[in-house]
Amino acid sequence: MTATTDGSTGAVPPRAASASENTTTADNEEDAAPEAAATAQDTARRAVQRATDFLLARQDEAGWWKGDLETNVTMDAEDLLLRQFLGILDTDTAKAAGLFIRGEQREDGTWATFYGGPGELSTTIEAYVALRLAGDAPDEPHMARASAWIRGQGGVAASRVFTRIWLALFGWWKWDDLPDLPPELIYFPKWFPLNIYDFGCWARQTIVPLTIVSAKQPVRPAPFPLAELHAHPRDPNPHQPLAPVASWDGVFQRLDKALHAYHKVAPRRLRKAAMRSAAQWIIERQENDGCWGGIQPPAVYSIIALHLLGYDLKHPVLREGLASLDRYAVWREDGARMIEACQSPVWDTCLATIALADAGVPADHPQLVKAADWMLAEQVVRPGDWTVRRPDLVPGGWSFEFDNDNYPDIDDTAEVVLALRRVKHPQQDRVDRAIERAVRWNLGMQSRNGAWGAFDVDNTSAFPNRLPFCDFGEVIDPPSSDVTAHVVEMLAVEGKAHDPRTRRGIDWLLAEQEKDGSWFGRWGVNYVYGTGSVVPALVQAGLPGSHPAIRRAVAWLEQVQNDDGGWGEDLRSYRDVAEWSGRGESTASQTAWSLMALLAAGERESKAVERGVAWLAETQGEDGSWDEPYFTGTGFPWDFSINYHLYRQVFPLTALGRYVHGEPFSGKGS
């Protein structure tokens, strides 16, 4: 990308190679093809061996793999704010967090939400406040640049609701100037609009504790003023006219005004009962390791909510909750402390198992068997929130994290099954029983439209996203192409390609293909991920490589291949499809996704595959790893981006392994 004067990477996508640059004359191709193929094979084999050794050496003794899950500095800032609110912030923690946050600041004084991205207002505000807590003075140059930029963007008043909630906890913002979220929401029946189960599980777990915080409206003494972050210090929250009453925004803005009025007259007994019910809901969903849902945000707000209701920090619920938060901390060699928003051992382990098996590691290799044992022990066999929509379905999925029995996810379950099928286990009956249960659960989680979401069935209500409170990213969990593709691929491998439910999934995927031949990626960036997920699934389910949908996808991938032979896609494609779809600096994971699609489509001997394999081999480090600073994963498209540190390893190994050894399963569509 082109460097800009503010230190960011400019919004100028790399130029993809033209069709003429991707081809040579027929005579030259005929002369060079055998020698080039042999050379590519040898190069790929060497890369596979190095990558295999690297990955095997990083398995935990218990059988799992886990790479760091890097997001943005709001995780670190909010960790400090939580500790300040609870009165437990210590100097060492503040110093280590400050070191990390300071190191992520851009030259213009801002913080971004992904590598190479633009400065983001709410992230910059939270980072600035965290550095104040760490001892940085407002007149230091890096702080002055940040506050000036914040004021220029409209100040605190223009930030997201979550940021202003954190500031309200210390009196830096007025509770009356925040959207209201009543705890009585817990009593809304499951059929009623805006009941808690209309929200995606990640939003649900966050919103329920925040209803208590919203009702209590606590204010702790501020350790310092923050007037420098307001565009208009004398009027921090200038009046904004309401949207027209006939618009959805106008309707929900007026609903919020009604809720503020209700807050002042809410029956005391009803409100107390609602807060007790919300607290019970929270406590019932605490995991065995003390976390909530295996992710950081619900844990943070649950601890605050319960503390406000009188739970002291020595209470087992809060004590274990705080201990679980400590486990999200990654301490770096320089003393910096990075907070993970989540941890991904199940996801990383199934992807690592697939990669190693496809790279030629024997199916009965002890480390693969150990990985299978660990995954089998992690299967979720008790009910969770998903039973609200599927009360009679027998549990059998897998979650993403070490501990998250309440919210197994459909994507992990499909990929774990695909991983287990690659392992020759000494107790095959045990594996078969687990897989049978998982397949039944995944089939039962199919939405009405034939596709699959990540955690829930038919979680598609349009109302939650319209609430003034919900400006922090995606708050519902509709079906997506990437998850649906992984389920379809798994079902095909399990001999269910012709099952009517699988065919409905296939039909949905075909209808979702973009005009240019790509598919949207919900949980990975973006059209490259979607296409890299869907094409192998469709081929596995029996579509021939000559199918028009497959040919359109191949043509699109060839069109967006970069000059260097790799593929990349910037997160800006979620905002500007025309300019950024399939465009960005080449990355190891995105190049691998493209190769996996092309190989599945029968393009093994193509020039595009040859160049992609060469790029992966040329960019591999001497230790067998790849470097990938770019964020290729998502939590919420654009709003919350993820750099999975193991993606750079497992996906290139999978792609190269399939190039060398062929597709992992024969008998397509069986």
XYZ file of C-alpha atoms in Angstrom:
670
model
C 0.000 0.000 0.000
C 0.953 3.615 -0.418
C 2.245 5.345 2.698
C 0.466 8.523 3.772
C 1.715 11.505 5.649
C -0.194 10.519 8.792
C 1.685 7.238 9.081
C -1.172 5.020 7.959
C -1.334 2.867 4.877
C -3.258 4.729 2.258
C -6.560 3.638 0.761
C -4.977 2.627 -2.530
C -5.405 -1.096 -3.162
C -2.486 -3.011 -4.688
C -2.876 -3.580 -8.380
C -3.858 -7.116 -9.307
C -2.014 -8.741 -12.180
C -3.734 -8.463 -15.527
C -4.745 -11.507 -17.504
C -1.860 -10.951 -19.906
C 0.635 -10.841 -17.053
C -0.718 -14.102 -15.661
C -0.098 -15.992 -18.904
C 2.705 -16.661 -21.308
C 2.546 -17.769 -24.909
C 1.309 -21.270 -25.594
C 4.730 -22.364 -26.906
C 6.568 -21.101 -23.839
C 4.043 -22.748 -21.527
C 4.418 -26.070 -23.333
C 8.205 -25.974 -23.072
C 8.365 -24.799 -19.479
C 5.421 -26.642 -17.933
C 7.014 -29.981 -16.919
C 10.117 -28.371 -15.450
C 8.111 -25.653 -13.667
C 5.715 -28.229 -12.222
C 8.556 -30.324 -10.870
C 10.247 -27.290 -9.382
C 6.989 -26.082 -7.797
C 6.375 -29.542 -6.329
C 9.839 -29.734 -4.790
C 9.598 -26.205 -3.431
C 6.172 -26.874 -1.973
C 7.322 -30.133 -0.359
C 10.183 -28.381 1.389
C 7.870 -25.619 2.594
C 5.384 -28.217 3.858
C 8.057 -30.031 5.842
C 9.329 -26.845 7.488
C 5.814 -25.671 8.321
C 4.876 -29.110 9.673
C 7.878 -29.188 11.981
C 7.106 -25.658 13.183
C 3.482 -26.460 13.988
C 4.129 -29.831 15.643
C 6.671 -28.213 17.935
C 4.052 -25.789 19.242
C 1.434 -28.210 20.450
C 0.695 -28.034 24.161
C 1.329 -31.145 26.240
C -2.423 -31.434 26.773
C -2.960 -31.742 23.012
C -4.190 -28.300 22.008
C -2.814 -25.429 19.959
C -3.551 -21.757 20.628
C -2.162 -18.671 18.942
C -2.480 -15.170 20.337
C -5.765 -13.463 19.489
C -4.926 -9.820 18.827
C -7.645 -7.181 18.529
C -7.245 -3.534 19.553
C -6.273 -1.504 22.596
C -9.824 -1.019 23.890
C -9.426 -4.416 25.575
C -6.389 -3.128 27.468
C -7.916 0.259 28.205
C -11.135 -1.212 29.569
C -9.167 -3.649 31.719
C -7.455 -0.679 33.389
C -10.729 1.210 33.741
C -12.340 -1.833 35.365
C -9.515 -2.137 37.868
C -9.681 1.589 38.604
C -13.443 1.319 39.150
C -12.992 -1.626 41.531
C -10.090 0.041 43.341
C -7.568 -2.683 42.484
C -5.420 -1.041 39.808
C -1.765 -1.570 40.700
C 1.289 0.230 39.381
C 2.839 -2.788 37.650
C -0.325 -3.606 35.706
C -0.812 0.023 34.685
C 2.810 0.272 33.572
C 2.689 -2.920 31.497
C -0.614 -1.980 29.870
C 0.650 1.527 29.177
C 3.714 0.110 27.473
C 1.565 -1.922 25.114
C -0.991 0.830 24.422
C 1.720 3.424 23.823
C 3.422 1.098 21.360
C 0.247 0.808 19.275
C -0.217 4.560 18.789
C 0.046 5.862 15.240
C 2.224 8.810 14.267
C -0.784 11.144 14.071
C -1.599 10.417 17.718
C -4.492 8.046 17.066
C -5.167 4.363 17.548
C -6.685 2.121 14.885
C -8.793 -1.010 15.206
C -6.637 -3.018 12.796
C -3.090 -2.974 11.442
C -2.684 -0.247 8.825
C -6.189 1.032 9.430
C -7.316 4.617 9.975
C -7.493 6.270 13.373
C -10.728 5.465 15.216
C -12.336 7.907 17.623
C -13.650 5.671 20.406
C -10.514 3.542 20.425
C -8.362 6.663 20.641
C -10.405 8.092 23.512
C -10.201 4.884 25.536
C -6.485 4.520 24.859
C -5.869 8.122 25.895
C -7.750 7.676 29.191
C -5.884 4.442 29.877
C -2.554 6.184 29.397
C -3.685 8.886 31.811
C -4.337 6.090 34.314
C -0.846 4.751 33.544
C 0.640 8.131 34.456
C 1.084 9.873 31.096
C 0.577 13.628 31.361
C -1.834 15.410 29.003
C 0.841 17.831 27.812
C 3.255 15.133 26.659
C 3.586 15.296 22.862
C 1.989 11.909 22.137
C -0.934 12.742 24.428
C -1.394 16.248 23.061
C -1.551 14.865 19.508
C -4.199 12.364 20.582
C -6.413 14.887 22.399
C -6.184 17.394 19.550
C -7.281 14.728 17.074
C -10.135 13.661 19.369
C -11.425 17.236 19.599
C -11.174 17.595 15.849
C -13.406 14.541 15.401
C -16.136 15.919 17.647
C -14.776 14.869 21.023
C -16.354 12.447 23.450
C -19.833 13.386 22.241
C -19.132 11.707 18.904
C -17.872 8.446 20.412
C -19.740 5.157 20.725
C -22.057 4.391 23.631
C -19.697 1.886 25.274
C -16.934 4.489 25.470
C -19.261 7.013 27.074
C -20.483 4.390 29.581
C -16.904 3.897 30.759
C -16.522 7.645 31.145
C -19.844 7.928 32.971
C -18.561 5.480 35.593
C -16.187 8.241 36.718
C -18.397 11.259 36.137
C -16.657 12.228 32.891
C -20.001 11.893 31.104
C -23.594 12.232 32.292
C -25.724 9.116 32.599
C -28.702 11.156 31.442
C -26.907 11.653 28.132
C -26.661 7.903 27.484
C -29.288 5.577 26.017
C -31.269 3.822 28.730
C -31.334 0.053 29.033
C -33.830 -1.090 31.695
C -33.276 -4.355 33.588
C -36.974 -5.149 33.095
C -35.820 -6.311 29.654
C -35.065 -9.644 31.347
C -38.829 -10.224 31.656
C -39.664 -9.772 27.984
C -41.111 -13.081 26.717
C -39.133 -14.913 24.053
C -41.687 -14.054 21.370
C -41.653 -10.317 22.170
C -39.547 -7.916 20.056
C -36.241 -6.945 21.685
C -36.265 -9.802 24.179
C -32.715 -10.749 25.165
C -32.707 -13.777 22.838
C -33.235 -11.511 19.832
C -29.611 -10.436 20.366
C -26.591 -12.463 19.290
C -25.077 -14.393 22.178
C -22.094 -12.027 22.523
C -24.398 -8.996 22.705
C -26.868 -10.764 24.999
C -24.143 -11.597 27.515
C -23.024 -7.965 27.500
C -26.430 -6.286 27.537
C -27.899 -8.171 30.504
C -25.240 -6.949 32.983
C -25.346 -3.490 31.439
C -29.043 -3.232 32.286
C -27.992 -3.355 35.948
C -25.263 -0.767 35.373
C -27.754 1.453 33.529
C -30.239 1.194 36.394
C -27.655 1.879 39.105
C -25.817 4.668 37.244
C -22.754 4.550 39.519
C -20.123 7.291 39.666
C -16.700 6.751 41.191
C -14.382 9.676 42.003
C -12.502 10.713 38.861
C -8.710 10.534 39.270
C -8.269 13.515 36.913
C -10.363 15.801 34.686
C -10.843 15.116 30.961
C -11.974 18.486 29.662
C -9.314 18.285 26.941
C -11.340 15.548 25.199
C -14.431 17.680 24.596
C -14.821 19.639 21.393
C -16.868 22.168 23.419
C -15.781 21.926 27.092
C -18.580 24.244 28.275
C -21.166 22.169 26.421
C -19.751 18.622 26.133
C -22.919 17.194 24.613
C -24.431 19.726 22.193
C -28.096 19.210 21.424
C -28.802 17.114 18.339
C -32.227 17.192 16.674
C -34.145 13.923 16.586
C -34.487 12.025 13.336
C -37.892 12.285 11.611
C -40.611 10.456 13.517
C -41.453 8.434 10.406
C -37.951 6.909 10.282
C -36.768 3.911 12.271
C -34.033 6.053 13.855
C -36.656 8.551 14.914
C -38.872 5.828 16.377
C -36.083 4.345 18.475
C -34.773 7.737 19.587
C -38.230 8.545 20.934
C -38.437 5.112 22.529
C -35.198 5.918 24.334
C -36.683 9.175 25.628
C -39.630 7.195 26.962
C -37.255 4.796 28.700
C -35.452 7.710 30.342
C -38.784 8.945 31.636
C -39.624 5.450 32.888
C -36.251 5.266 34.688
C -37.380 8.099 36.959
C -40.713 6.484 37.874
C -39.925 2.762 37.638
C -41.650 0.872 40.485
C -38.971 0.196 43.060
C -40.027 -3.404 43.782
C -40.229 -4.269 40.098
C -36.825 -2.750 39.394
C -35.176 -4.564 42.291
C -36.766 -7.825 41.218
C -35.587 -7.283 37.643
C -32.030 -6.639 38.787
C -32.109 -9.780 40.947
C -33.370 -11.798 37.981
C -30.662 -10.335 35.761
C -28.031 -11.178 38.379
C -29.307 -14.744 38.598
C -29.160 -14.990 34.787
C -25.549 -13.763 34.861
C -24.434 -16.122 37.632
C -26.070 -19.131 35.994
C -23.974 -18.475 32.894
C -20.627 -18.182 34.605
C -18.338 -20.911 33.285
C -16.356 -23.361 35.380
C -13.186 -21.293 35.000
C -14.939 -18.108 36.149
C -15.400 -16.490 32.738
C -18.579 -15.610 30.883
C -18.859 -17.064 27.406
C -15.091 -17.275 27.100
C -14.887 -13.655 25.981
C -13.679 -10.553 27.784
C -16.494 -7.948 27.408
C -19.270 -9.906 29.172
C -16.869 -10.745 32.000
C -15.975 -7.088 32.533
C -19.572 -5.878 32.669
C -20.796 -8.875 34.684
C -18.213 -8.157 37.380
C -19.242 -4.484 37.536
C -22.950 -5.342 37.645
C -22.629 -7.910 40.422
C -20.322 -5.639 42.402
C -22.944 -2.894 42.217
C -25.483 -5.329 43.667
C -23.315 -5.902 46.718
C -21.055 -8.796 45.741
C -17.651 -8.033 47.225
C -14.402 -8.873 45.456
C -13.795 -11.882 47.713
C -17.108 -13.482 46.762
C -16.399 -16.687 44.786
C -18.246 -15.425 41.710
C -16.245 -12.190 41.512
C -13.003 -13.742 42.694
C -13.125 -16.379 39.945
C -14.330 -13.825 37.410
C -11.349 -11.578 38.046
C -9.005 -14.574 37.929
C -10.413 -15.526 34.527
C -9.668 -12.034 33.224
C -6.026 -12.430 34.242
C -5.833 -15.422 31.923
C -6.587 -13.166 28.945
C -3.304 -11.323 29.514
C -0.387 -12.013 27.160
C 2.903 -10.816 28.638
C 5.481 -9.918 26.005
C 9.248 -10.067 26.292
C 9.533 -6.294 26.554
C 7.263 -6.257 29.606
C 4.168 -5.084 27.736
C 0.820 -6.660 28.591
C -1.733 -7.303 25.837
C -5.278 -8.389 26.669
C -6.944 -10.935 24.416
C -10.647 -10.383 23.827
C -11.043 -14.121 23.625
C -8.997 -17.308 23.317
C -9.334 -19.773 20.477
C -7.928 -23.205 21.455
C -10.704 -25.378 19.980
C -10.677 -23.459 16.702
C -6.897 -23.422 16.516
C -6.618 -27.114 17.393
C -9.076 -28.368 14.795
C -7.500 -26.162 12.107
C -3.998 -27.330 13.099
C -5.114 -30.958 12.967
C -6.595 -30.462 9.500
C -3.445 -28.702 8.306
C -1.074 -31.396 9.572
C -3.175 -34.250 8.217
C -3.508 -32.601 4.804
C 0.254 -31.989 4.852
C 0.927 -35.714 5.025
C 1.356 -36.326 8.754
C 0.211 -39.946 9.314
C -3.359 -40.231 10.553
C -2.226 -42.247 13.590
C 0.598 -39.857 14.512
C 0.679 -39.582 18.330
C 0.273 -35.804 18.275
C -2.811 -35.996 16.076
C -4.295 -38.649 18.358
C -3.532 -36.447 21.367
C -5.246 -33.503 19.633
C -8.267 -35.686 18.913
C -8.434 -36.797 22.548
C -8.395 -33.201 23.702
C -11.115 -32.182 21.229
C -13.298 -35.146 22.198
C -13.086 -34.109 25.844
C -14.194 -30.583 24.907
C -17.499 -31.582 23.303
C -20.390 -29.716 24.926
C -23.028 -32.162 26.124
C -25.255 -29.898 28.195
C -27.902 -27.373 27.124
C -27.165 -23.686 26.578
C -28.989 -20.574 25.406
C -29.474 -22.132 21.965
C -32.195 -24.347 23.504
C -34.520 -21.336 23.608
C -35.112 -21.910 19.886
C -34.311 -25.635 19.858
C -35.585 -27.001 23.207
C -35.713 -30.659 22.124
C -32.351 -30.833 20.358
C -29.710 -33.045 22.002
C -26.465 -31.138 22.727
C -23.319 -32.113 20.857
C -21.411 -29.089 19.595
C -18.050 -27.561 20.327
C -17.284 -24.034 21.458
C -14.395 -21.814 20.473
C -12.708 -21.367 23.840
C -11.342 -23.391 26.748
C -14.531 -22.923 28.775
C -17.811 -21.940 27.144
C -20.476 -24.599 27.592
C -23.319 -22.098 27.236
C -22.484 -21.083 23.690
C -21.120 -23.868 21.476
C -20.861 -22.711 17.899
C -21.841 -24.271 14.644
C -18.641 -23.334 12.808
C -16.307 -24.935 15.333
C -18.471 -28.031 15.434
C -18.259 -28.529 11.673
C -14.491 -28.029 11.597
C -13.883 -30.298 14.592
C -15.767 -33.081 12.817
C -13.628 -32.527 9.699
C -10.521 -32.673 11.894
C -11.568 -35.850 13.727
C -12.281 -37.596 10.434
C -8.625 -37.122 9.493
C -7.326 -38.929 12.594
C -6.973 -42.696 12.978
C -7.943 -43.036 16.616
C -7.500 -46.234 18.665
C -11.039 -45.797 20.022
C -12.877 -45.238 16.773
C -16.265 -46.019 18.296
C -15.771 -43.100 20.681
C -14.989 -40.796 17.765
C -17.964 -42.029 15.757
C -20.363 -41.440 18.645
C -19.087 -37.898 19.160
C -19.353 -37.124 15.454
C -22.849 -38.595 15.187
C -23.980 -36.381 18.034
C -22.283 -33.324 16.512
C -23.823 -33.883 13.070
C -27.276 -34.227 14.609
C -26.780 -31.014 16.565
C -25.545 -29.051 13.559
C -28.451 -30.250 11.420
C -30.834 -29.212 14.180
C -29.357 -25.710 14.227
C -30.269 -24.977 10.598
C -32.217 -21.750 10.140
C -35.487 -21.475 8.251
C -33.780 -20.199 5.105
C -31.635 -23.327 4.840
C -28.405 -21.720 6.066
C -26.540 -21.614 9.374
C -25.546 -18.819 11.734
C -22.727 -19.114 14.227
C -24.481 -19.660 17.569
C -28.266 -19.478 17.233
C -31.130 -20.383 14.957
C -33.001 -17.646 13.073
C -31.303 -14.850 15.014
C -32.297 -12.320 12.379
C -34.535 -9.693 14.019
C -33.895 -6.261 12.548
C -34.797 -4.412 15.748
C -31.705 -4.877 17.979
C -29.381 -3.151 15.514
C -31.669 -0.096 15.529
C -31.431 0.591 19.259
C -29.445 3.763 20.046
C -27.538 1.669 22.557
C -26.274 -0.784 19.927
C -23.743 1.287 18.013
C -20.739 -0.894 18.814
C -20.997 -3.441 16.005
C -23.114 -6.375 14.901
C -25.564 -7.471 17.611
C -27.412 -10.253 15.770
C -26.229 -13.578 14.376
C -27.797 -14.172 10.955
C -26.692 -17.068 8.746
C -23.498 -16.501 6.797
C -21.890 -18.032 3.726
C -18.693 -19.086 5.484
C -20.388 -20.925 8.359
C -22.929 -22.498 6.014
C -20.122 -23.640 3.719
C -18.241 -25.348 6.539
C -21.395 -27.173 7.623
C -22.163 -28.260 4.059
C -18.590 -29.511 3.626
C -18.823 -31.481 6.862
C -22.190 -32.976 5.940
C -20.864 -34.032 2.547
C -17.865 -35.748 4.143
C -20.310 -37.525 6.459
C -22.186 -38.912 3.452
C -25.091 -36.476 3.637
C -24.508 -34.498 0.454
C -27.908 -35.561 -0.863
C -29.771 -35.038 2.381
C -32.553 -32.478 1.731
C -31.198 -30.273 4.514
C -27.756 -30.197 2.903
C -29.284 -29.427 -0.486
C -31.138 -26.463 1.054
C -27.806 -25.183 2.336
C -26.256 -25.585 -1.103
C -29.150 -23.773 -2.765
C -28.771 -20.908 -0.279
C -25.053 -20.651 -0.999
C -25.605 -20.560 -4.743
C -28.179 -17.802 -4.313
C -25.738 -15.801 -2.138
C -22.947 -15.664 -4.729
C -22.066 -12.102 -5.689
C -22.355 -10.987 -9.305
C -18.567 -10.961 -9.628
C -18.340 -14.617 -8.558
C -17.243 -14.146 -4.927
C -18.968 -14.777 -1.601
C -19.169 -12.406 1.369
C -17.093 -13.427 4.402
C -18.715 -12.816 7.800
C -16.073 -14.247 10.152
C -12.983 -13.728 7.989
C -11.788 -10.964 5.675
C -13.772 -10.914 3.464
C -14.724 -11.987 -0.044
C -11.482 -13.967 -0.230
C -12.475 -15.799 2.958
C -16.050 -16.354 1.852
C -14.980 -17.674 -1.533
C -12.211 -19.774 -0.007
C -14.790 -21.379 2.276
C -17.631 -21.907 -0.191
C -15.859 -23.365 -3.234
C -14.320 -26.377 -1.420
C -17.688 -27.047 0.235
C -19.650 -26.991 -3.015
C -17.149 -29.263 -4.746
C -17.127 -31.654 -1.792
C -20.928 -31.714 -1.983
C -20.808 -32.844 -5.590
C -20.766 -29.733 -7.769
C -18.310 -30.270 -10.640
C -15.472 -27.851 -11.276
C -17.257 -26.938 -14.500
C -20.343 -25.662 -12.673
C -21.000 -22.010 -13.604
C -20.806 -20.870 -9.968
C -17.406 -22.517 -9.555
C -16.108 -21.066 -12.821
C -17.223 -17.565 -11.816
C -15.442 -17.946 -8.482
C -12.252 -19.136 -10.184
C -12.358 -16.219 -12.600
C -12.784 -13.767 -9.724
C -9.859 -15.229 -7.778
C -7.633 -15.064 -10.842
C -8.712 -11.482 -11.437
C -7.856 -10.285 -7.915
C -4.527 -12.110 -7.600
C -1.788 -9.620 -6.772
C 1.226 -8.900 -8.952
C 3.459 -10.749 -6.484
C 1.413 -13.957 -6.831
C -0.325 -13.758 -3.473
C -3.788 -12.667 -2.449
C -4.900 -10.126 0.126
C -7.966 -8.178 1.121
C -8.108 -5.134 3.354
C -10.806 -4.697 5.969
C -11.917 -1.610 4.073
C -13.808 -3.978 1.774
C -16.522 -4.050 4.425
C -17.025 -0.321 3.841
C -16.101 0.141 0.176
C -16.844 -3.011 -1.786
C -16.208 -1.536 -5.213
C -12.715 -0.343 -4.334
C -11.501 -3.021 -1.930
C -13.234 -6.335 -2.675
C -10.410 -8.859 -3.011
C -7.804 -6.096 -2.804
C -5.034 -5.633 -0.285
C -1.448 -6.533 0.507
C -0.762 -10.236 0.072
C -1.041 -12.260 3.262
C -0.243 -15.874 4.033
C -3.732 -16.778 5.257
C -5.635 -15.093 2.428
C -3.312 -16.542 -0.188
C -3.971 -19.951 1.340
C -7.764 -19.477 1.241
C -7.583 -18.596 -2.437
C -5.402 -21.603 -3.190
C -7.736 -23.923 -1.290
C -10.604 -22.759 -3.488
C -8.643 -23.050 -6.715
C -7.310 -26.498 -5.855
C -10.800 -27.741 -4.990
C -12.027 -26.367 -8.328
C -9.489 -28.464 -10.222
C -7.033 -25.652 -10.988
C -3.926 -27.382 -9.633
C -1.954 -26.942 -12.852
C -3.018 -23.356 -13.431
C -0.647 -20.423 -13.529
C -2.543 -18.742 -10.684
C -1.952 -21.722 -8.380
C 1.686 -21.979 -9.400
C 2.267 -18.316 -8.595
C 0.359 -18.546 -5.307
C 2.355 -21.571 -4.177
C 5.575 -19.803 -5.143
C 4.571 -16.741 -3.102
C 3.937 -18.851 -0.002
C 7.266 -20.653 -0.428
C 9.197 -17.433 -0.998
C 7.711 -15.639 2.012
C 8.145 -18.500 4.455
C 10.660 -17.866 7.217
C 13.642 -20.108 7.847
C 11.887 -21.575 10.881
C 8.910 -22.637 8.754
C 6.560 -19.848 9.802
C 5.015 -16.870 8.032
C 4.766 -13.270 9.183
C 1.333 -11.660 9.006
C 0.733 -8.325 10.721
C -2.525 -7.767 8.828
C -5.846 -8.636 10.456
C -7.662 -11.326 8.460
C -10.311 -12.327 11.022
C -13.408 -10.536 12.244
C -15.653 -10.437 15.270
C -17.900 -7.736 13.819
C -17.087 -6.851 10.205
C -15.181 -3.540 10.258
C -16.113 -2.696 13.865
C -14.085 -5.430 15.580
C -11.186 -7.009 13.710
C -8.968 -9.905 14.727
C -5.455 -11.058 13.991
C -5.408 -14.788 14.755
C -1.715 -15.447 15.130
C -2.065 -19.103 14.126
C -3.903 -18.344 10.865
C -0.589 -17.475 9.237
C 0.559 -21.029 9.953
C -2.364 -23.425 9.647
C -3.906 -22.168 6.427
C -0.699 -21.969 4.342
C 0.191 -25.477 5.511
C -3.279 -26.727 4.554
C -3.067 -25.177 1.093
C 0.465 -26.370 0.388
C -0.360 -29.803 1.747
C -3.307 -30.123 -0.621
C -1.154 -28.923 -3.487
C 1.403 -31.650 -2.769
C -0.871 -34.496 -1.657
C -4.199 -33.692 -3.288
C -7.612 -33.072 -1.752
C -8.103 -34.797 1.613
C -11.307 -36.689 0.792
C -12.100 -38.587 -2.374
C -15.583 -39.591 -3.400
C -16.937 -36.061 -3.624
C -20.574 -35.716 -2.694
C -20.808 -39.235 -1.282
